[in-house]
CSV table of C-alpha atoms and ligand atoms in Angstrom, one decimal:
chain,number,residue,atom,x,y,z
A,836,MET,CA,-5.0,16.7,-23.4
A,837,LEU,CA,-8.5,17.9,-23.1
A,838,SER,CA,-7.9,20.2,-26.3
A,839,ALA,CA,-7.0,17.1,-28.1
A,840,HIS,CA,-9.4,15.8,-30.8
A,841,LEU,CA,-10.9,12.4,-32.0
A,842,PRO,CA,-7.7,11.2,-33.8
A,843,ALA,CA,-5.5,11.9,-31.0
A,844,CYS,CA,-7.6,10.5,-28.4
A,845,PHE,CA,-7.6,7.0,-30.1
A,846,PHE,CA,-3.9,7.1,-30.6
A,847,TYR,CA,-3.6,7.8,-27.1
A,848,PHE,CA,-6.1,5.0,-26.4
A,849,LEU,CA,-3.9,2.4,-28.3
A,850,ILE,CA,-0.9,3.7,-26.4
A,851,LEU,CA,-2.6,3.0,-23.2
A,852,LEU,CA,-3.9,-0.5,-24.4
A,853,LEU,CA,-0.5,-1.4,-25.1
A,854,PHE,CA,0.8,-0.4,-21.6
A,855,PHE,CA,-2.2,-2.2,-20.1
A,856,LYS,CA,-1.0,-5.5,-22.1
A,857,LYS,CA,2.6,-5.1,-21.1
A,858,ALA,CA,1.7,-4.4,-17.2
A,859,GLY,CA,-0.3,-7.8,-17.5
A,860,LEU,CA,-3.6,-6.1,-16.4
A,861,ASN,CA,-6.7,-7.4,-17.8
A,862,PHE,CA,-8.3,-4.6,-19.6
A,863,PHE,CA,-12.0,-5.9,-19.1
A,864,ALA,CA,-11.4,-6.3,-15.5
A,865,THR,CA,-10.2,-2.8,-15.0
A,866,LEU,CA,-13.4,-1.8,-16.9
A,867,ASN,CA,-15.6,-3.6,-14.4
A,868,SER,CA,-14.1,-2.1,-11.4
A,869,ILE,CA,-14.8,1.2,-12.7
A,870,LYS,CA,-18.1,0.6,-13.9
A,871,TYR,CA,-19.9,3.4,-11.8
A,872,PHE,CA,-17.5,5.6,-13.2
A,873,ILE,CA,-18.6,4.8,-16.6
A,874,LEU,CA,-22.2,5.3,-15.8
A,875,LEU,CA,-21.3,8.9,-14.8
A,876,LEU,CA,-19.6,9.3,-18.3
A,877,PHE,CA,-22.8,8.1,-19.7
A,878,PHE,CA,-24.6,10.8,-17.9
A,879,ILE,CA,-22.0,13.3,-19.0
A,880,PHE,CA,-22.6,12.2,-22.6
A,881,ILE,CA,-26.5,12.4,-22.5
A,882,ALA,CA,-26.0,15.9,-20.8
A,883,ARG,CA,-23.7,17.2,-23.6
A,884,ALA,CA,-25.9,15.6,-26.1
A,885,LEU,CA,-28.9,17.4,-25.1
A,886,THR,CA,-27.4,20.8,-24.6
A,887,VAL,CA,-24.8,21.4,-27.7
A,888,LYS,CA,-26.3,23.3,-30.5
A,889,GLY,CA,-25.7,22.6,-34.2
A,890,ASP,CA,-27.1,20.8,-37.1
A,891,ILE,CA,-30.3,19.1,-35.9
A,892,ILE,CA,-30.4,15.4,-36.5
A,893,PHE,CA,-33.4,14.4,-34.1
A,894,SER,CA,-35.8,16.4,-32.4
A,895,LEU,CA,-38.9,15.8,-30.2
A,896,TYR,CA,-40.7,18.8,-28.6
A,897,ASP,CA,-38.1,20.7,-27.0
A,898,ILE,CA,-35.5,17.9,-27.1
A,899,THR,CA,-33.2,18.3,-29.9
A,900,ILE,CA,-30.1,16.1,-30.7
A,901,THR,CA,-27.4,17.7,-33.0
A,902,GLU,CA,-24.3,16.1,-34.9
A,903,GLN,CA,-22.1,18.5,-33.0
A,904,SER,CA,-23.5,17.4,-29.6
A,905,LEU,CA,-23.2,13.9,-30.2
A,906,THR,CA,-19.5,14.2,-31.2
A,907,GLU,CA,-18.7,16.8,-28.5
A,908,GLY,CA,-20.6,14.5,-26.0
A,909,PHE,CA,-18.4,11.3,-27.2
A,910,LEU,CA,-15.4,13.3,-27.0
A,911,VAL,CA,-15.8,14.8,-23.6
A,912,ALA,CA,-16.6,11.6,-22.0
A,913,PHE,CA,-13.9,9.7,-24.0
A,914,LYS,CA,-11.3,12.1,-22.7
A,915,PHE,CA,-12.6,11.6,-19.1
A,916,PHE,CA,-12.3,8.1,-19.5
A,917,LEU,CA,-8.8,8.2,-20.8
A,918,VAL,CA,-7.7,10.2,-17.8
A,919,MET,CA,-9.2,7.6,-15.6
A,920,LEU,CA,-7.6,4.8,-17.3
A,921,THR,CA,-4.2,6.6,-17.1
A,922,GLY,CA,-4.4,7.3,-13.3
A,923,LEU,CA,-5.5,3.7,-13.0
A,924,LEU,CA,-2.8,2.2,-14.9
A,925,PHE,CA,-0.3,4.7,-12.8
A,926,SER,CA,-1.6,3.6,-9.6
A,927,THR,CA,-2.0,0.0,-10.0
A,928,THR,CA,1.6,-0.4,-11.6
A,929,THR,CA,3.5,2.1,-9.3
A,930,LYS,CA,4.4,1.5,-5.6
A,931,PRO,CA,4.1,5.0,-3.6
A,932,SER,CA,7.4,4.4,-2.3
A,933,SER,CA,8.9,4.3,-5.8
A,934,VAL,CA,7.0,7.4,-6.7
A,935,LYS,CA,8.6,9.3,-3.6
A,936,ASN,CA,12.0,7.8,-4.6
A,937,ALA,CA,11.7,8.8,-8.2
A,938,VAL,CA,10.4,12.5,-7.1
A,939,GLN,CA,13.5,12.9,-4.8
A,940,TRP,CA,16.2,11.7,-7.8
A,941,PHE,CA,14.3,14.1,-10.3
A,942,LEU,CA,14.6,16.9,-7.8
A,943,LYS,CA,18.1,16.4,-6.9
A,944,PRO,CA,19.5,18.5,-9.7
A,945,ILE,CA,17.3,21.7,-8.9
A,946,PRO,CA,18.9,23.9,-6.7
A,947,PHE,CA,17.3,25.2,-3.5
A,948,VAL,CA,14.7,22.6,-3.2
A,949,PRO,CA,15.5,20.2,-0.4
A,950,GLU,CA,14.7,16.9,-2.1
A,951,LYS,CA,15.1,14.9,0.8
A,952,ARG,CA,12.7,16.8,2.9
A,953,VAL,CA,10.0,16.7,0.0
A,954,ALA,CA,10.4,12.9,0.0
A,955,VAL,CA,10.0,12.5,3.5
A,956,MET,CA,6.8,15.0,3.4
A,957,ILE,CA,5.4,12.7,0.5
A,958,SER,CA,5.8,9.6,2.6
A,959,LEU,CA,4.3,11.2,5.6
A,960,SER,CA,1.2,12.4,3.7
A,961,LEU,CA,0.9,8.9,2.2
A,962,SER,CA,1.0,7.1,5.7
A,963,PHE,CA,-1.3,9.9,7.2
A,964,MET,CA,-4.2,9.8,4.8
A,965,PRO,CA,-5.5,6.7,6.3
A,966,VAL,CA,-5.3,7.9,9.7
A,967,ILE,CA,-6.9,11.4,8.9
A,968,LEU,CA,-9.6,9.7,7.0
A,969,LYS,CA,-10.4,7.1,9.8
A,970,GLN,CA,-10.6,10.2,12.3
A,971,ALA,CA,-13.1,12.0,10.0
A,972,LYS,CA,-15.1,9.0,9.8
A,973,GLU,CA,-15.0,8.5,13.5
A,974,ILE,CA,-16.0,12.0,14.2
A,975,SER,CA,-18.9,12.1,11.6
A,976,ASP,CA,-20.1,8.8,13.2
A,977,ALA,CA,-19.9,10.1,16.8
A,978,GLN,CA,-21.8,13.4,15.6
A,979,LYS,CA,-24.4,11.1,13.8
A,980,ALA,CA,-24.7,9.2,16.9
A,981,ARG,CA,-26.1,12.4,18.7
A,982,CYS,CA,-28.3,13.0,15.8
A,983,ALA,CA,-26.1,15.8,14.1
A,984,ASN,CA,-27.7,14.8,11.0
A,985,LEU,CA,-30.9,16.6,12.0
A,986,GLN,CA,-28.8,19.9,11.3
A,987,LYS,CA,-29.9,20.8,7.9
A,988,ASN,CA,-27.6,23.6,7.2
A,989,PRO,CA,-24.6,22.0,5.1
A,990,VAL,CA,-22.2,24.9,6.1
A,991,LYS,CA,-22.7,24.3,9.9
A,992,ARG,CA,-22.4,20.5,9.4
A,993,ILE,CA,-19.1,21.0,7.5
A,994,ILE,CA,-17.9,23.4,10.3
A,995,ARG,CA,-18.9,21.1,13.0
A,996,LEU,CA,-16.7,18.3,11.1
A,997,VAL,CA,-13.8,20.2,10.3
A,998,LEU,CA,-12.9,21.9,13.5
A,999,PRO,CA,-12.5,18.6,15.5
A,1000,LEU,CA,-10.9,17.0,12.7
A,1001,LEU,CA,-8.3,19.8,12.5
A,1002,LYS,CA,-7.6,19.7,16.1
A,1003,LYS,CA,-7.1,15.9,16.1
A,1004,THR,CA,-4.9,16.3,13.1
A,1005,PHE,CA,-2.8,18.9,14.8
A,1006,ILE,CA,-2.4,16.8,18.0
A,1007,SER,CA,-1.3,13.6,15.8
A,1008,ALA,CA,1.2,16.0,13.9
A,1009,ASP,CA,2.4,17.1,17.3
A,1010,ARG,CA,2.9,13.6,18.7
A,1011,LEU,CA,4.4,12.7,15.1
A,1012,VAL,CA,7.2,15.3,15.6
A,1013,PHE,CA,8.0,13.5,19.1
A,1014,ALA,CA,8.3,10.3,17.4
A,1015,MET,CA,10.4,11.4,14.6
A,1016,GLU,CA,12.7,13.3,16.9
A,1017,SER,CA,13.1,10.3,19.2
A,1018,ARG,CA,14.4,8.4,16.3
A,1019,CYS,CA,17.1,11.2,15.4
A,1020,TYR,CA,15.2,12.8,12.4
A,1021,ASN,CA,17.2,15.2,10.3
A,1022,ASP,CA,17.6,16.3,6.7
A,1023,ASP,CA,21.0,14.6,6.1
A,1024,ARG,CA,19.7,11.1,5.5
A,1025,THR,CA,20.8,8.1,3.7
A,1026,ASP,CA,19.6,8.1,0.0
A,1027,PRO,CA,16.7,6.0,-0.9
A,1028,GLU,CA,17.2,2.8,-2.9
A,1029,PHE,CA,16.3,4.1,-6.4
A,1030,LEU,CA,18.8,3.0,-8.9
A,1031,PRO,CA,18.2,5.3,-12.0
A,1032,SER,CA,17.9,2.6,-14.9
A,1033,GLY,CA,19.4,5.0,-17.3
A,1034,LYS,CA,16.3,5.2,-19.3
A,1035,GLU,CA,15.0,8.2,-17.6
A,1036,ILE,CA,16.4,10.7,-20.2
A,1037,PRO,CA,14.9,8.6,-23.2
A,1038,PHE,CA,11.8,8.3,-21.4
A,1039,LEU,CA,11.3,11.9,-20.8
A,1040,ILE,CA,12.1,12.8,-24.4
A,1041,GLY,CA,9.7,10.1,-25.7
A,1042,SER,CA,6.6,11.1,-23.6
A,1043,PHE,CA,7.5,14.7,-24.7
A,1044,ILE,CA,7.3,13.4,-28.5
A,1045,ILE,CA,4.1,11.8,-27.6
A,1046,SER,CA,2.5,14.8,-26.2
A,1047,LEU,CA,3.7,16.9,-29.1
A,1048,SER,CA,2.3,14.5,-31.8
A,1049,LEU,CA,-1.0,14.4,-29.7
A,1050,ALA,CA,-1.3,18.3,-29.9
A,1051,TRP,CA,-0.4,18.2,-33.6
A,1052,LEU,CA,-3.1,15.6,-34.3
B,14,MET,CA,26.3,-3.1,42.4
B,15,GLN,CA,24.9,-3.1,38.8
B,16,GLU,CA,26.2,-0.9,36.2
B,17,LEU,CA,24.4,2.5,36.2
B,18,ILE,CA,22.8,3.6,32.8
B,19,ILE,CA,20.5,6.4,33.6
B,20,ASP,CA,20.8,8.8,36.3
B,21,ILE,CA,18.0,11.3,37.0
B,22,ASN,CA,18.9,14.0,39.6
B,23,ALA,CA,16.2,16.2,41.0
B,24,ILE,CA,14.5,17.2,37.7
B,25,CYS,CA,11.4,19.5,37.3
B,26,HIS,CA,9.5,20.2,34.4
B,27,THR,CA,6.7,23.0,34.1
B,28,PHE,CA,4.6,23.3,30.8
B,29,SER,CA,4.4,26.4,29.0
B,30,ASP,CA,0.7,26.9,30.5
B,31,GLY,CA,2.3,26.9,34.0
B,32,TYR,CA,1.1,23.5,34.9
B,33,VAL,CA,3.6,21.6,36.7
B,34,GLY,CA,4.3,18.2,35.1
B,35,ILE,CA,6.9,16.5,37.3
B,36,LYS,CA,8.7,17.7,40.5
B,37,ASN,CA,11.8,17.0,42.1
B,38,ILE,CA,12.3,13.5,40.5
B,39,SER,CA,15.5,11.6,41.2
B,40,VAL,CA,16.0,7.8,40.0
B,41,SER,CA,18.9,5.8,39.3
B,42,ILE,CA,18.4,3.1,36.6
B,43,SER,CA,20.9,0.1,36.4
B,44,LYS,CA,21.4,-1.9,33.2
B,45,GLY,CA,19.1,-5.0,32.8
B,46,GLU,CA,16.3,-3.7,35.1
B,47,PHE,CA,12.8,-4.3,34.2
B,48,ILE,CA,10.7,-1.3,35.7
B,49,ILE,CA,7.3,-0.6,35.9
B,50,LEU,CA,6.3,3.0,36.1
B,51,ALA,CA,2.7,3.1,37.6
B,52,GLY,CA,0.3,5.7,38.5
B,53,LYS,CA,-3.2,7.0,37.2
B,54,ASN,CA,-4.0,8.8,34.3
B,55,GLY,CA,-2.4,12.3,34.7
B,56,SER,CA,0.3,11.5,37.2
B,57,GLY,CA,3.0,12.4,34.9
B,58,LYS,CA,4.4,9.3,33.8
B,59,THR,CA,4.7,10.3,30.1
B,60,THR,CA,6.2,13.4,31.1
B,61,LEU,CA,9.0,11.7,32.8
B,62,LEU,CA,9.6,9.2,30.0
B,63,ARG,CA,9.9,11.9,27.5
B,64,HIS,CA,12.9,13.2,29.6
B,65,LEU,CA,14.7,10.0,29.1
B,66,ASN,CA,15.5,10.7,25.7
B,67,GLY,CA,15.6,14.3,25.5
B,68,LEU,CA,12.2,15.0,24.1
B,69,LEU,CA,11.5,17.2,26.8
B,70,LEU,CA,14.2,19.1,28.6
B,71,PRO,CA,14.1,19.5,32.5
B,72,ASP,CA,13.8,23.1,33.8
B,73,SER,CA,15.9,22.2,36.6
B,74,GLY,CA,18.3,19.2,37.6
B,75,HIS,CA,19.8,16.8,35.2
B,76,ILE,CA,19.7,13.7,33.4
B,77,SER,CA,22.7,11.6,32.3
B,78,VAL,CA,22.6,8.5,30.3
B,79,ASN,CA,25.7,6.3,30.2
B,80,GLY,CA,27.5,9.1,32.1
B,81,HIS,CA,26.7,11.9,29.4
B,82,ASP,CA,24.4,14.7,30.0
B,83,VAL,CA,21.3,14.2,27.9
B,84,SER,CA,21.0,17.9,26.9
B,85,LYS,CA,24.4,18.0,25.6
B,86,HIS,CA,24.5,14.6,23.7
B,87,LEU,CA,21.0,14.3,22.3
B,88,ILE,CA,21.9,12.1,19.2
B,89,GLN,CA,23.9,9.7,21.5
B,90,THR,CA,21.2,9.6,24.0
B,91,ARG,CA,18.4,9.0,21.6
B,92,LYS,CA,20.5,6.0,20.1
B,93,THR,CA,20.7,4.5,23.6
B,94,VAL,CA,17.2,5.1,24.8
B,95,GLY,CA,14.4,4.0,22.3
B,96,MET,CA,10.9,4.9,22.9
B,97,VAL,CA,7.7,3.2,21.7
B,98,PHE,CA,4.9,5.6,22.4
B,99,GLN,CA,1.4,5.3,23.4
B,100,ASP,CA,-0.4,5.7,20.1
B,101,ALA,CA,1.0,3.4,17.3
B,102,ASP,CA,-0.8,5.1,14.7
B,103,THR,CA,0.9,8.6,15.1
B,104,GLN,CA,4.6,7.2,15.3
B,105,ILE,CA,4.4,5.3,11.9
B,106,VAL,CA,6.4,7.3,9.6
B,107,GLY,CA,6.9,5.0,6.7
B,108,ASP,CA,4.6,4.1,3.9
B,109,THR,CA,5.5,0.4,3.9
B,110,VAL,CA,6.5,-1.8,6.9
B,111,PHE,CA,10.1,-2.1,5.3
B,112,ASP,CA,10.5,1.6,5.2
B,113,GLU,CA,9.1,2.5,8.6
B,114,VAL,CA,11.8,0.2,10.3
B,115,ALA,CA,14.5,1.8,8.1
B,116,PHE,CA,13.5,5.4,9.0
B,117,GLY,CA,15.8,5.5,11.9
B,118,LEU,CA,18.8,4.1,10.3
B,119,GLU,CA,18.4,6.4,7.4
B,120,ASN,CA,18.6,9.4,10.0
B,121,LEU,CA,21.9,8.0,11.0
B,122,LYS,CA,23.2,8.1,7.7
B,123,VAL,CA,24.0,4.1,7.7
B,124,LYS,CA,24.9,2.9,4.3
B,125,ARG,CA,21.8,1.3,2.2
B,126,ALA,CA,23.1,-2.3,2.0
B,127,GLU,CA,23.5,-2.3,5.8
B,128,ILE,CA,20.1,-1.1,6.4
B,129,ASN,CA,18.7,-3.6,4.3
B,130,LYS,CA,20.6,-6.4,6.3
B,131,LYS,CA,19.5,-4.8,9.6
B,132,VAL,CA,16.0,-4.4,8.8
B,133,THR,CA,15.4,-7.8,7.3
B,134,LEU,CA,17.1,-9.3,10.5
B,135,ILE,CA,14.9,-7.3,12.9
B,136,LEU,CA,11.7,-8.2,10.7
B,137,GLU,CA,12.5,-11.8,10.8
B,138,ASN,CA,13.3,-11.9,14.6
B,139,LEU,CA,9.7,-10.4,15.3
B,140,ASN,CA,8.0,-12.4,12.6
B,141,LEU,CA,6.9,-9.4,10.7
B,142,PHE,CA,8.9,-10.2,7.6
B,143,HIS,CA,5.9,-11.5,5.4
B,144,LEU,CA,4.4,-8.0,6.0
B,145,LYS,CA,7.5,-6.2,4.8
B,146,ASP,CA,5.6,-4.6,1.5
B,147,ARG,CA,2.3,-3.9,3.4
B,148,SER,CA,1.0,-0.3,4.3
B,149,PRO,CA,1.3,0.1,8.0
B,150,SER,CA,-2.2,1.7,8.1
B,151,THR,CA,-3.5,-1.9,7.2
B,152,LEU,CA,-2.0,-3.8,10.2
B,153,SER,CA,-3.7,-5.0,13.1
B,154,GLY,CA,-3.1,-3.3,16.4
B,155,GLY,CA,-0.6,-6.0,17.6
B,156,GLU,CA,1.2,-5.9,14.3
B,157,LYS,CA,1.4,-2.1,14.5
B,158,ARG,CA,2.7,-2.2,18.1
B,159,LYS,CA,5.2,-4.8,16.9
B,160,LEU,CA,6.2,-2.7,13.9
B,161,ALA,CA,6.8,0.4,16.2
B,162,ILE,CA,9.0,-1.8,18.5
B,163,ALA,CA,10.9,-3.0,15.4
B,164,GLY,CA,11.5,0.4,14.3
B,165,ILE,CA,13.2,1.4,17.6
B,166,LEU,CA,15.0,-2.1,18.0
B,167,VAL,CA,16.9,-1.6,14.7
B,168,MET,CA,18.8,1.3,15.9
B,169,ASP,CA,20.0,-1.1,18.8
B,170,PRO,CA,19.3,0.9,21.9
B,171,GLU,CA,20.3,-0.5,25.3
B,172,VAL,CA,17.3,0.8,27.0
B,173,ILE,CA,13.7,0.7,25.6
B,174,VAL,CA,11.0,2.6,27.0
B,175,PHE,CA,7.3,1.8,26.3
B,176,ASP,CA,4.3,4.0,27.0
B,177,GLU,CA,1.2,2.0,27.6
B,178,PRO,CA,2.5,-0.9,25.3
B,179,PHE,CA,-0.8,-2.9,26.0
B,180,SER,CA,-3.2,-0.3,25.4
B,181,ASN,CA,-6.0,-1.2,22.8
B,182,LEU,CA,-4.6,-4.7,22.3
B,183,ASP,CA,-6.8,-7.9,22.4
B,184,TYR,CA,-5.6,-11.0,24.1
B,185,PRO,CA,-3.5,-12.5,21.5
B,186,GLY,CA,-2.0,-9.1,20.7
B,187,THR,CA,-1.0,-8.6,24.3
B,188,ILE,CA,0.6,-11.8,24.4
B,189,GLN,CA,2.6,-11.3,21.4
B,190,VAL,CA,3.9,-8.0,22.7
B,191,LEU,CA,4.5,-8.9,26.0
B,192,SER,CA,6.8,-11.9,24.8
B,193,THR,CA,8.4,-9.7,22.8
B,194,ILE,CA,9.2,-7.4,25.6
B,195,ILE,CA,10.3,-10.2,27.8
B,196,ASN,CA,12.6,-11.6,25.2
B,197,LEU,CA,14.2,-8.1,25.0
B,198,ASN,CA,14.7,-8.0,28.7
B,199,GLN,CA,16.5,-11.6,28.6
B,200,SER,CA,18.9,-10.6,25.7
B,201,GLY,CA,20.0,-7.9,28.0
B,202,HIS,CA,18.0,-4.8,27.3
B,203,THR,CA,16.8,-2.3,30.4
B,204,ILE,CA,13.0,-2.1,30.0
B,205,ILE,CA,11.0,0.6,31.3
B,206,ILE,CA,7.2,0.4,31.1
B,207,ALA,CA,4.7,3.1,31.8
B,208,THR,CA,1.2,1.8,32.5
B,209,HIS,CA,-1.9,2.2,34.9
B,210,ASP,CA,-2.5,-1.6,34.6
B,211,VAL,CA,0.1,-3.7,36.2
B,212,GLU,CA,-1.2,-7.0,36.0
B,213,THR,CA,0.3,-8.3,32.9
B,214,ILE,CA,3.8,-7.4,33.6
B,215,ILE,CA,4.3,-7.4,37.4
B,216,TYR,CA,5.6,-10.7,37.5
B,217,GLU,CA,8.7,-10.0,35.2
B,218,ALA,CA,9.3,-6.7,36.8
B,219,THR,CA,12.3,-6.4,38.9
B,220,ARG,CA,11.1,-2.9,40.5
B,221,ILE,CA,8.1,-0.8,40.7
B,222,ILE,CA,7.8,2.9,40.6
B,223,ILE,CA,4.7,4.8,41.6
B,224,MET,CA,4.0,8.3,40.5
B,225,GLU,CA,1.2,10.6,41.7
B,226,LYS,CA,0.7,14.5,40.9
B,227,GLY,CA,4.1,14.5,39.4
B,228,LEU,CA,5.9,13.1,42.3
B,229,ILE,CA,7.4,9.6,43.1
B,230,LYS,CA,5.6,8.0,45.8
B,231,GLU,CA,7.0,4.7,45.9
B,232,ASP,CA,10.2,2.8,44.6
B,233,GLY,CA,10.8,-0.7,45.3
B,234,GLU,CA,10.5,-4.4,44.7
B,235,PRO,CA,7.1,-5.6,43.2
B,236,ASP,CA,6.3,-7.9,46.3
B,237,SER,CA,6.7,-5.2,48.7
B,238,ILE,CA,4.9,-2.7,46.9
B,239,VAL,CA,2.0,-4.5,45.4
B,240,LYS,CA,-0.2,-4.0,48.6
B,241,TYR,CA,-0.1,-0.2,48.4
B,242,LEU,CA,-0.8,0.0,44.5
B,243,GLU,CA,-4.4,0.6,45.0
B,244,SER,CA,-4.1,3.8,47.6
B,245,TYR,CA,-2.4,5.2,44.4
B,246,GLY,CA,-5.2,4.3,42.1
B,247,VAL,CA,-3.6,1.5,40.3
B,248,LYS,CA,-5.4,-2.0,40.6
B,249,GLU,CA,-3.7,-4.7,42.5
B,250,PRO,CA,-3.3,-8.0,40.6
B,251,CYS,CA,-6.1,-10.6,41.4
B,252,SER,CA,-3.4,-13.2,42.4
B,253,SER,CA,-2.0,-11.0,44.9
B,254,LYS,CA,-5.6,-9.9,46.3
B,255,PHE,CA,-6.4,-13.6,46.7
B,256,GLY,CA,-3.2,-14.2,48.6
B,257,LEU,CA,-1.5,-16.3,45.8
B,258,GLY,CA,1.3,-13.9,45.4
B,259,LEU,CA,2.4,-12.6,42.1
B,260,GLN,CA,1.8,-14.9,39.0
B,261,PRO,CA,2.8,-15.0,35.6
B,262,TRP,CA,0.4,-13.7,33.1
B,263,LEU,CA,1.5,-15.5,30.3
B,264,PRO,CA,-0.2,-19.0,29.9
C,2329,LIG,N1,2.0,19.8,26.7
C,2329,LIG,C1,1.4,20.1,27.9
C,2329,LIG,N2,0.9,21.4,28.2
C,2329,LIG,C2,0.2,21.5,29.5
C,2329,LIG,N3,0.1,20.4,30.3
C,2329,LIG,C3,0.4,19.1,29.9
C,2329,LIG,C4,1.0,19.0,28.5
C,2329,LIG,N4,1.4,17.7,28.6
C,2329,LIG,C5,0.9,17.0,29.7
C,2329,LIG,N5,0.3,17.9,30.6
C,2329,LIG,C6,-0.3,17.6,31.8
C,2329,LIG,O1,0.6,16.9,32.7
C,2329,LIG,C7,-0.1,16.0,33.4
C,2329,LIG,C8,0.6,14.8,33.2
C,2329,LIG,O2,0.5,14.3,31.9
C,2329,LIG,P1,1.0,12.8,31.5
C,2329,LIG,O3,0.9,12.8,30.1
C,2329,LIG,O4,2.6,12.6,31.8
C,2329,LIG,O5,0.4,11.9,32.3
C,2329,LIG,P2,0.3,10.2,32.2
C,2329,LIG,O6,0.7,9.8,33.6
C,2329,LIG,O7,1.2,9.8,31.0
C,2329,LIG,O8,-1.1,10.1,32.1
C,2329,LIG,P3,-2.0,8.8,31.3
C,2329,LIG,O9,-2.0,7.8,32.0
C,2329,LIG,O10,-3.3,9.4,30.8
C,2329,LIG,O11,-1.2,8.7,29.8
C,2329,LIG,C9,-1.5,16.1,33.0
C,2329,LIG,O12,-2.5,16.4,33.8
C,2329,LIG,C10,-1.6,16.7,31.6
C,2329,LIG,O13,-2.7,17.6,31.6
C,2330,LIG,MG1,0.6,8.7,29.3
């Protein structure tokens, strides 16, 4: 993706727009929700535009803007933008649990991979992220309340945050093991409700072709 | 004489660091009882409860559930004795409310169609159905606790064990959970609740067991024990203090 050039990027952009339309998402509302990210992209563009060397089109004292720098800057920013859009499209249209079920389905034909355990791990990390983040916030607030922000050494600050967080996470994991065990957890479980629609294989081939044509463009 | 469901016979448990969690405990529990296990922090309530469905095994003595030895029939025991833990956050496994309730049934390899039917029924009974696609981490404390109860109920246990079911709940949350528990007892479930605050449930209870330092100190009917509560570090309910006897907590 990152080695693709301008035509390929536009082609991909069109495909994405198509998907946005199909998913019934408003493209401009989406843009609005990532406006700070776009600001960041703008800075990336400027940084690029000012640093890449080539045929000068404008120069003021030491600041030079070249043709190459403009295209290069635009390209980099545009690529980040596309990656971001793809991610957004994915996360707004797909329920985490369907991702989990799909992963389990795709892993099934692969030997030596316990696909059911992987699926449980995915759903555990999905449901535990918020808990861990909440704990991190609590710890950092508790430390701030005792003026931990006077400590200027960032390494020490991180250590102070990470150690208690790890400890808490381990304790939570311990409790979780108890909770899962008391509900008879084992690897041999009912399959999730994921009905292969029969379109998976054509879809795989289709995305392969799109990637190939992008590389070729 | 009521039908016996859990029989605990002289069990002891010592933790790996040498700390003695519970000592020489013997209790018989009959079907349909509503038991409060009271005692102050660190008295061994949680440790005792974890023995009831085989999460911890005794070093000596034995426990049987429905006549079967717990250590030899773990799955059977865990289906009979459901456990709702102290901390709702760390017992939630699924990434949606529906999946969370389905987890136990999936472990038992129940057919998907039947899982869907049972989970829907339980969610409707507990008034959680409208939340079924929500992520459990976004629920309120009371809803989370009810979700944890739903995840246990769906496995159709005969005995339900609650560890501090009212901690961290506000007034409406407490009412919700309390009335859920009372309904469960009325529909024939045996209830065991560990707590250090007996006020909310003492009226409903048929029996109180008081623990201290890993030992059972008192065991009997609420009326006869209520006056001793404070000598074991558990607050006596206000109504009893003012000579009004035990009063229901629910409005
Ligand atoms: N894994 C462990 N290793 C060592 N000691 C433990 C362990 N778990 C519990 N204990 C100790 O056993 C004692 C009883 O703990 P338990 O959790 O059963 O108390 P509790 O009555 O549930 O208290 P609380 O009201 O605070 O929940 C405590 O003093 C505790 O420190
Ligand atoms: Mg406890």
